[in-house]
Short mmCIF file of C-alpha atoms in Angstrom, two decimals:
data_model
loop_
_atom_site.label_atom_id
_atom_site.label_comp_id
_atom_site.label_asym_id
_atom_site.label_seq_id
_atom_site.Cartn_x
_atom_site.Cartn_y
_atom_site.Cartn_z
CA UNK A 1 -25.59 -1.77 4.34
CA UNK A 2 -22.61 -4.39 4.50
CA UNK A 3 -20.26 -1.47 3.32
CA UNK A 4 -21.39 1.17 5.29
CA UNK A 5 -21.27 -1.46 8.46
CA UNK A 6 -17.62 -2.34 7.51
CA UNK A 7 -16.54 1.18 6.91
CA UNK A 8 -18.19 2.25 10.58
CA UNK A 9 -15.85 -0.56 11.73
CA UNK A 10 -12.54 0.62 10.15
CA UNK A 11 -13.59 4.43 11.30
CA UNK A 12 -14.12 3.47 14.82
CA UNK A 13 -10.69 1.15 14.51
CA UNK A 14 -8.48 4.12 13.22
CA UNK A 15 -10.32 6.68 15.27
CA UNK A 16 -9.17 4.92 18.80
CA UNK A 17 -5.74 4.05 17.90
CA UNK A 18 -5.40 7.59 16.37
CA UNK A 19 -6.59 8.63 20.23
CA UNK A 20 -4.73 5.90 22.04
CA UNK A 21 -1.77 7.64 19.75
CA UNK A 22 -2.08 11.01 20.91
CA UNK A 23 -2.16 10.16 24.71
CA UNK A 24 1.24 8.89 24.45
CA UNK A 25 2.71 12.00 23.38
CA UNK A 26 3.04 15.21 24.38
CA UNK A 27 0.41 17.51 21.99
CA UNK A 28 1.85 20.99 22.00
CA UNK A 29 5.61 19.55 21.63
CA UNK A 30 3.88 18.33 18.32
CA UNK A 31 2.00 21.25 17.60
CA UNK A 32 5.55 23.26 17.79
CA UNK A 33 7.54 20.65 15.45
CA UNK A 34 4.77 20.72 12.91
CA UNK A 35 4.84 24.61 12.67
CA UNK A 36 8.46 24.53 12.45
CA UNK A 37 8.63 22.33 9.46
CA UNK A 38 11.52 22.53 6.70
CA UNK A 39 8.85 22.85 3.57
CA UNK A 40 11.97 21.85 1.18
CA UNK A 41 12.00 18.51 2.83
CA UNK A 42 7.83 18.24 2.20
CA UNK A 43 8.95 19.25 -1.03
CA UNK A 44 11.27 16.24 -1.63
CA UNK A 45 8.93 13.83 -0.05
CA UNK A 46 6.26 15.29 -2.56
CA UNK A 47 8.43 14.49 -5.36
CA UNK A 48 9.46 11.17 -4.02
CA UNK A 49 5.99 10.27 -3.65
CA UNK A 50 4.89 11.00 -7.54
CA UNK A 51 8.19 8.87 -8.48
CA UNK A 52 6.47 6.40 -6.70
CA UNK A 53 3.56 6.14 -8.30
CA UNK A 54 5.12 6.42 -11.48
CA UNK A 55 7.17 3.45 -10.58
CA UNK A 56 3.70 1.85 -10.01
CA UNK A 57 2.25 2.34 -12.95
CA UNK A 58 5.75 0.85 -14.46
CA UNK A 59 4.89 -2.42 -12.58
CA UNK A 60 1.20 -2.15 -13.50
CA UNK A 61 1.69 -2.12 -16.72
CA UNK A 62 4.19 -5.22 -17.28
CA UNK A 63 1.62 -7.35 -15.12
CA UNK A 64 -1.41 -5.98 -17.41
CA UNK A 65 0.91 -7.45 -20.47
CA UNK A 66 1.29 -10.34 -19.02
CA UNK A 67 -2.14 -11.44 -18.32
CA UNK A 68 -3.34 -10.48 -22.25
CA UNK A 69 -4.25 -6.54 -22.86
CA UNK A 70 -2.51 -3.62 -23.58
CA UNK A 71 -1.76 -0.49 -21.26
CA UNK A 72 0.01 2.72 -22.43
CA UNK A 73 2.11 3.95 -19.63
CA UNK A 74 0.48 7.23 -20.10
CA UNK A 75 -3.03 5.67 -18.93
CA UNK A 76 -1.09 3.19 -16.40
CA UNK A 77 0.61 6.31 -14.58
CA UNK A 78 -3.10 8.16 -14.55
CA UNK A 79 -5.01 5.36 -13.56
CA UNK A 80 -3.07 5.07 -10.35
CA UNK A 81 -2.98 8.57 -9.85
CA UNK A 82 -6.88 8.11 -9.37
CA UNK A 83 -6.38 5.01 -7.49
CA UNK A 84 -4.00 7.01 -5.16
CA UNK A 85 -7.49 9.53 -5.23
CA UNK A 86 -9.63 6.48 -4.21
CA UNK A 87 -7.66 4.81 -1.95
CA UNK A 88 -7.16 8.15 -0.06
CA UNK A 89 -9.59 10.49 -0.02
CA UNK A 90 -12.84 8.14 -0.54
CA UNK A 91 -11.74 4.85 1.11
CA UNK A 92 -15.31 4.78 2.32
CA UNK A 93 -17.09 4.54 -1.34
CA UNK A 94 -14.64 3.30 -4.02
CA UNK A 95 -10.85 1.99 -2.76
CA UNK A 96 -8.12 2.64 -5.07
CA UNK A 97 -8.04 -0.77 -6.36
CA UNK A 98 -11.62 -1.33 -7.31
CA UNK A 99 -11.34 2.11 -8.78
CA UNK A 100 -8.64 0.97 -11.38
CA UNK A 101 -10.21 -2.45 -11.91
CA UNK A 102 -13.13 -0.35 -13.29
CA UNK A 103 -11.12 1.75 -14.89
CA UNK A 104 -8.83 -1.15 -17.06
CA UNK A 105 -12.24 -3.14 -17.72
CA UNK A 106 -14.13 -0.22 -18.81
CA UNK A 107 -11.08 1.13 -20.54
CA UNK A 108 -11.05 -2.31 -23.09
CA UNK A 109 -9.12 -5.18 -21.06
CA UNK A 110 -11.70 -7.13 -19.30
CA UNK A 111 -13.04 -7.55 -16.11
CA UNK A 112 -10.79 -10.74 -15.55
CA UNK A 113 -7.74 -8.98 -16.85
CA UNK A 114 -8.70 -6.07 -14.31
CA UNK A 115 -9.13 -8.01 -11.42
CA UNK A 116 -6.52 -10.46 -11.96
CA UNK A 117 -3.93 -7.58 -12.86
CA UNK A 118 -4.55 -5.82 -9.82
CA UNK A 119 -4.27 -8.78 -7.32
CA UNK A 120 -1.37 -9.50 -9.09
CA UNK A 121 0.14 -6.21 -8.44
CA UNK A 122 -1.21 -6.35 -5.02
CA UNK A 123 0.89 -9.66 -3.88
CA UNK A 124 3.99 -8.29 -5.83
CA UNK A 125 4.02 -5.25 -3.88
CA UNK A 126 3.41 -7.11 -0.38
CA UNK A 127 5.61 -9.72 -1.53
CA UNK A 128 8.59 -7.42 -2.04
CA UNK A 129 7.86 -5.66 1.11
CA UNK A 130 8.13 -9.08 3.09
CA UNK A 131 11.16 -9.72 1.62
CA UNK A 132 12.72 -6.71 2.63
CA UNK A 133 11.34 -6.76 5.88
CA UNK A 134 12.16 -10.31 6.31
CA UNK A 135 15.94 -9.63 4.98
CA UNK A 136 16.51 -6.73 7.58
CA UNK A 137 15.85 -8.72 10.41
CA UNK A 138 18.92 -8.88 11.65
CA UNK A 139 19.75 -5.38 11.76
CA UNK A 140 16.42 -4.38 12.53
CA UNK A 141 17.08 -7.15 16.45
CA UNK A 142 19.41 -5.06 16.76
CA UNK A 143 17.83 -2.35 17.42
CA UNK A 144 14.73 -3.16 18.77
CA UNK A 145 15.52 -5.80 22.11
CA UNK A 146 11.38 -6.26 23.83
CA UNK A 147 11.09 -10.23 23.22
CA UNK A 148 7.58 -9.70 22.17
CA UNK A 149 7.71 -6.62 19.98
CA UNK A 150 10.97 -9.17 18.42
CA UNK A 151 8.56 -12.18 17.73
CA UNK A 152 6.12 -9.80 16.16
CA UNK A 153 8.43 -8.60 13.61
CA UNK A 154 9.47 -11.81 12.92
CA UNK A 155 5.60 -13.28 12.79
CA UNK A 156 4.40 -10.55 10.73
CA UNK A 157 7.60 -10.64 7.79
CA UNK A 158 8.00 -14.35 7.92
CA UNK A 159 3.84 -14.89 7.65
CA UNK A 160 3.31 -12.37 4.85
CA UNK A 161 6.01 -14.41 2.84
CA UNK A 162 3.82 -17.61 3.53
CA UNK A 163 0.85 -15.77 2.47
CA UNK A 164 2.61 -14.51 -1.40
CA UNK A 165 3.45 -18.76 -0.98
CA UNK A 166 0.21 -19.75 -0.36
CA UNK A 167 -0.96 -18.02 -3.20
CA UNK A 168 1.69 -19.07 -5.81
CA UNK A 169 1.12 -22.56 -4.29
CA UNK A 170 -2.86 -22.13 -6.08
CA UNK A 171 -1.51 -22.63 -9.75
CA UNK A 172 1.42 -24.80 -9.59
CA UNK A 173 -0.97 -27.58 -10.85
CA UNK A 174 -4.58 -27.61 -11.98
CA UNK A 175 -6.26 -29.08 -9.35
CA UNK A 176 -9.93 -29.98 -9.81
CA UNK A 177 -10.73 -29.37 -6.14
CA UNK A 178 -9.95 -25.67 -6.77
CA UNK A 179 -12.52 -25.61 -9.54
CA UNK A 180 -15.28 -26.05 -7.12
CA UNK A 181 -15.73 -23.04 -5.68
CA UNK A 182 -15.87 -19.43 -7.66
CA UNK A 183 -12.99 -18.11 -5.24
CA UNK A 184 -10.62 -20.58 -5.46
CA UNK A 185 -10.84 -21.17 -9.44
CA UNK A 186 -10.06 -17.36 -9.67
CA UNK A 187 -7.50 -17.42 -6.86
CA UNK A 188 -5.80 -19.92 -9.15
CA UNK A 189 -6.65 -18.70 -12.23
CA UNK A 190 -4.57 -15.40 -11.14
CA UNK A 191 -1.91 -17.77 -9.35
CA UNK A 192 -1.10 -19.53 -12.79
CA UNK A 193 -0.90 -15.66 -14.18
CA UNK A 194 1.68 -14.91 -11.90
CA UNK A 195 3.74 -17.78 -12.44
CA UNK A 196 3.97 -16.67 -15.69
CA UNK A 197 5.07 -13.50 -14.87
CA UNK A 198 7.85 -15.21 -12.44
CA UNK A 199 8.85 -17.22 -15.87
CA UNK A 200 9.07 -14.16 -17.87
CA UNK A 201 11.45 -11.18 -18.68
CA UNK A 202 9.07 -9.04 -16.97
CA UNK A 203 9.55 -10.69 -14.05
CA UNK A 204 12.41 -9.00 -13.34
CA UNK A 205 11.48 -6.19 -13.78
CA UNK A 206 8.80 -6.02 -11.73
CA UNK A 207 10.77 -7.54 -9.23
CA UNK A 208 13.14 -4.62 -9.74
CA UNK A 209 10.42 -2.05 -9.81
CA UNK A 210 8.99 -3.51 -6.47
CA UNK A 211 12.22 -3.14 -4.61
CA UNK A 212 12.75 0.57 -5.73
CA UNK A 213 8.88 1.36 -4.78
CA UNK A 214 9.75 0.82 -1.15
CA UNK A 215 13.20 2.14 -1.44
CA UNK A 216 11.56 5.27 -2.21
CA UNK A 217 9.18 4.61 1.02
CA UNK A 218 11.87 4.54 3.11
CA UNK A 219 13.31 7.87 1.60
CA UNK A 220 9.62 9.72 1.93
CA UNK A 221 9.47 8.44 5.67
CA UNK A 222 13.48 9.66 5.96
CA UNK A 223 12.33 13.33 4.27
CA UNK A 224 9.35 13.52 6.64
CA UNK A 225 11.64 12.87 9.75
CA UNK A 226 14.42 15.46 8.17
CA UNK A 227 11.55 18.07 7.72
CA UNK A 228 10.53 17.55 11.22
CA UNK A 229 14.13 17.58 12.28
CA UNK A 230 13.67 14.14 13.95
CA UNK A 231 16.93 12.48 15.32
CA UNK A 232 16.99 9.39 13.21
CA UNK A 233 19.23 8.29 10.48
CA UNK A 234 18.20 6.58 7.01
CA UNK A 235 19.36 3.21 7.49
CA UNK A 236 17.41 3.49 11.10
CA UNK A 237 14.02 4.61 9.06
CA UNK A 238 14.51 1.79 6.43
CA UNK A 239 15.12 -0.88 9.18
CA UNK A 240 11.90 0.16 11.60
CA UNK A 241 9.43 2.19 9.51
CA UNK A 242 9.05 -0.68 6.40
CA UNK A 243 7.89 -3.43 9.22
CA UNK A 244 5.43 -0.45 9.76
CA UNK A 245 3.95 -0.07 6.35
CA UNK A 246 3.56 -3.71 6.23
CA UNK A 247 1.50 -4.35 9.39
CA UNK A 248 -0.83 -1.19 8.03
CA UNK A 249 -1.31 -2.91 4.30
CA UNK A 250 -4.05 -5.25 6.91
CA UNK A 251 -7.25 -4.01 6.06
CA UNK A 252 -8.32 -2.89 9.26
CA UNK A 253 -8.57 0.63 9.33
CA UNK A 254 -9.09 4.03 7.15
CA UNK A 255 -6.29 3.97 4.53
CA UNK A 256 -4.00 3.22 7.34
CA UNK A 257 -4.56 5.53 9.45
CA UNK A 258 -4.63 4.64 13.22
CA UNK A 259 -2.79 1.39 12.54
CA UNK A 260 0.20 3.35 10.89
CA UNK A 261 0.71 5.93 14.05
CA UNK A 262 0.22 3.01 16.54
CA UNK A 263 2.79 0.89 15.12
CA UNK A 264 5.49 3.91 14.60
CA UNK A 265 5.14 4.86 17.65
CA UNK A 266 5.58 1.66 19.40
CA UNK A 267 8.94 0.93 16.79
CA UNK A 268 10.79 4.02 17.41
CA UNK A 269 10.08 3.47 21.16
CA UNK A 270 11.18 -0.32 21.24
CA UNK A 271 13.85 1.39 19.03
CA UNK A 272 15.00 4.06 22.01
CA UNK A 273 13.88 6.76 19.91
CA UNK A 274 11.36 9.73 21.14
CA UNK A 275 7.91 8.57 20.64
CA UNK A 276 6.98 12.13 19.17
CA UNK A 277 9.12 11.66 16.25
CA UNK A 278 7.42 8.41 15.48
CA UNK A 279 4.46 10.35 15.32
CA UNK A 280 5.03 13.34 13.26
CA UNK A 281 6.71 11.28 10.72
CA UNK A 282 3.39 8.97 10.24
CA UNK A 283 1.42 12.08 10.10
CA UNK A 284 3.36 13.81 7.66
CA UNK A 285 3.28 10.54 5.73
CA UNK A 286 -0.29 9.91 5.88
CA UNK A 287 -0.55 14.14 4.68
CA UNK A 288 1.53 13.99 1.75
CA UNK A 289 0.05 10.93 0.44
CA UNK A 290 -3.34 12.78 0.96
CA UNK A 291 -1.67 15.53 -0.96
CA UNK A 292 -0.83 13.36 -3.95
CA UNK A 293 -4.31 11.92 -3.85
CA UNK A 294 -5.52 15.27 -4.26
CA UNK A 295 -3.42 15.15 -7.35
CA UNK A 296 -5.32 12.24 -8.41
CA UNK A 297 -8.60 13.88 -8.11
CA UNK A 298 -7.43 16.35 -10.21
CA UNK A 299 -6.41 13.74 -13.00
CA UNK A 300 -9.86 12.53 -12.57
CA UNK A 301 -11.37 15.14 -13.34
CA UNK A 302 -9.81 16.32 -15.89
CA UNK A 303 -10.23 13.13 -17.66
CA UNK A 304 -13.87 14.07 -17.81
CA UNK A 305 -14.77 11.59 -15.25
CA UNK A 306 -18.22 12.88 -13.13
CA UNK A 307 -19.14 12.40 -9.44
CA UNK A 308 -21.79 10.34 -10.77
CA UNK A 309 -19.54 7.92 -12.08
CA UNK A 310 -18.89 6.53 -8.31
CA UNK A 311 -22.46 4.94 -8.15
CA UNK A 312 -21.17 3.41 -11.34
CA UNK A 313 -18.12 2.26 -10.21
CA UNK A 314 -19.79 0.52 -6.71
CA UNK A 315 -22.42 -0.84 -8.92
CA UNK A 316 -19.97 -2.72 -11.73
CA UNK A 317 -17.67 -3.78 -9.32
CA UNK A 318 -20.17 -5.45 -6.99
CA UNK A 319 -21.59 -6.86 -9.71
CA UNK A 320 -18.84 -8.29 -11.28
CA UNK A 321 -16.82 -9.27 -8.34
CA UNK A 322 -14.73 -12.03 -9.45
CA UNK A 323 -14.37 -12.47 -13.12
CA UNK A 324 -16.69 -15.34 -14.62
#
């Protein structure tokens, strides 16, 4: 019941920003663009998009070393090709990440491998994103001149840094008062993980891999706006449309949606760009990421997975929830 309440919420959240969306725009200027798409450029971002995840899996994989098991980059890369399946075409029953918890523990590492791997992963990607964010600032002022929209961008970079803080904060020392309380022992427990991971070679590398993941965000965002023959630049996509991804990794919505389309819009008009392009480029985002999580399904299937395994998966990973 607590689910299905909490997934009504995030509906009814992306379904009126979606709407409040659409009224800003003219509809049938959008209907033409999207029939007039340049399919090689939905091409590239297609492409772009499976680099991506194999990128992912790269990262995955040197944080699942790290805290003590063993994953072949082979089952890394289709692991989060499912996830990519979960996260986007049944955010309502399993989400990508639970779905590749279950798959890791039930695949030999552990439920507090699992859990702790993909939290890990988690921060690392948000982390990097901040960073980025955070680093373009500048540029990005420049562009963008509202006071309020301004202090926003700031807020939201600046406080997602605190937050990947915050968490590294957890492990610096073993504190007994964080022992008290399930969440806080396991907060740390994964804190102390990643500070070993900041200590190590693969550090770097994930660091690295990180970066290039939303490098190759901007450049999917950049091919959707070429394919829609939007007037924007790449250096103008990499300064406004990474602030956007970052305010719709808050877990408010349907995979994004809604919160994703808002936001655009808003920075490409703060940015003196037409609102429509902000638009199409979010949709044709959110589309060929469905796309590639239809790709995932397929790798799901075919590694003999059933339907019947989702009851599975929402009855392990309640049941587990944090390691013990």
């Amino acid at each position: 019941m607590r689910r299905l309440l909490l997934f009504l919420i995030k509906a009814a959240v992306s379904a009126l920003l979606l709407y409040l969306s659409l009224r800003r725009v003219n509809l049938s200027t959008v209907g033409q663009r999207l029939s007039a798409l340049d399919l090689r450029w939905i091409v590239f971002v297609l492409i772009m998009l499976c680099v991506q995840i194999g990128l992912g899996a790269l990262r995955w994989r040197d944080i699942v070393a790290i805290c003590g098991a063993k994953l072949h980059l082979s089952t890394a890369l289709r692991y989060t090709f499912i996830g990519q399946f979960f996260s986007q075409i049944l955010p309502s029953t399993v989400g990508g990440d639970a779905a590749r918890i279950w798959l890791l523990a039930r695949g030999g590492a552990g439920w507090p491998t699992a859990i702790y791997s993909v939290l890990i992963d988690r921060v690392a990607g948000v982390s990097a994103l901040a960073v980025v964010v955070v680093a373009c600032l500048p540029w990005t002022l420049n562009l963008i001149h509202d006071p309020v929209a301004r202090a926003a961008l700031a807020a939201i970079g600046f406080g997602a840094l605190g937050a990947a803080l915050v968490f590294l904060s957890l492990g610096v020392q073993h504190l007994r008062i964080m022992e008290r309380w399930w969440l806080t022992r396991h907060l740390a427990a994964a804190s102390r993980l990643a500070w070993r991971l900041c200590r190590s070679a693969a550090g770097a590398r994930v660091a690295v891999l990180s970066f290039a993941i939303h490098f190759v965000t901007v450049s999917v965002a950049w091919g959707a706006a070429m394919a829609a023959h939007a007037s924007i630049d790449f250096v103008q996509v990499l300064f406004l449309v990474l602030p956007v991804i970052l305010i719709a990794t808050v877990p408010i919505s349907i995979a994004g949606w809604g919160v994703r389309e808002s936001a655009m819009i808003l920075a490409f008009s703060y940015a003196g760009l037409a609102e429509s392009d902000g638009l199409i480029v979010s949709i044709l985002y959110g589309i060929t990421i469905l796309g590639v999580g239809a790709i995932g399904g397929m790798v799901w299937i075919a590694s003999g997975y059933r339907w019947s395994s989702l009851k599975t998966i929402e009855a392990d990973t309640h049941a587990h929830g944090p390691p013990a």
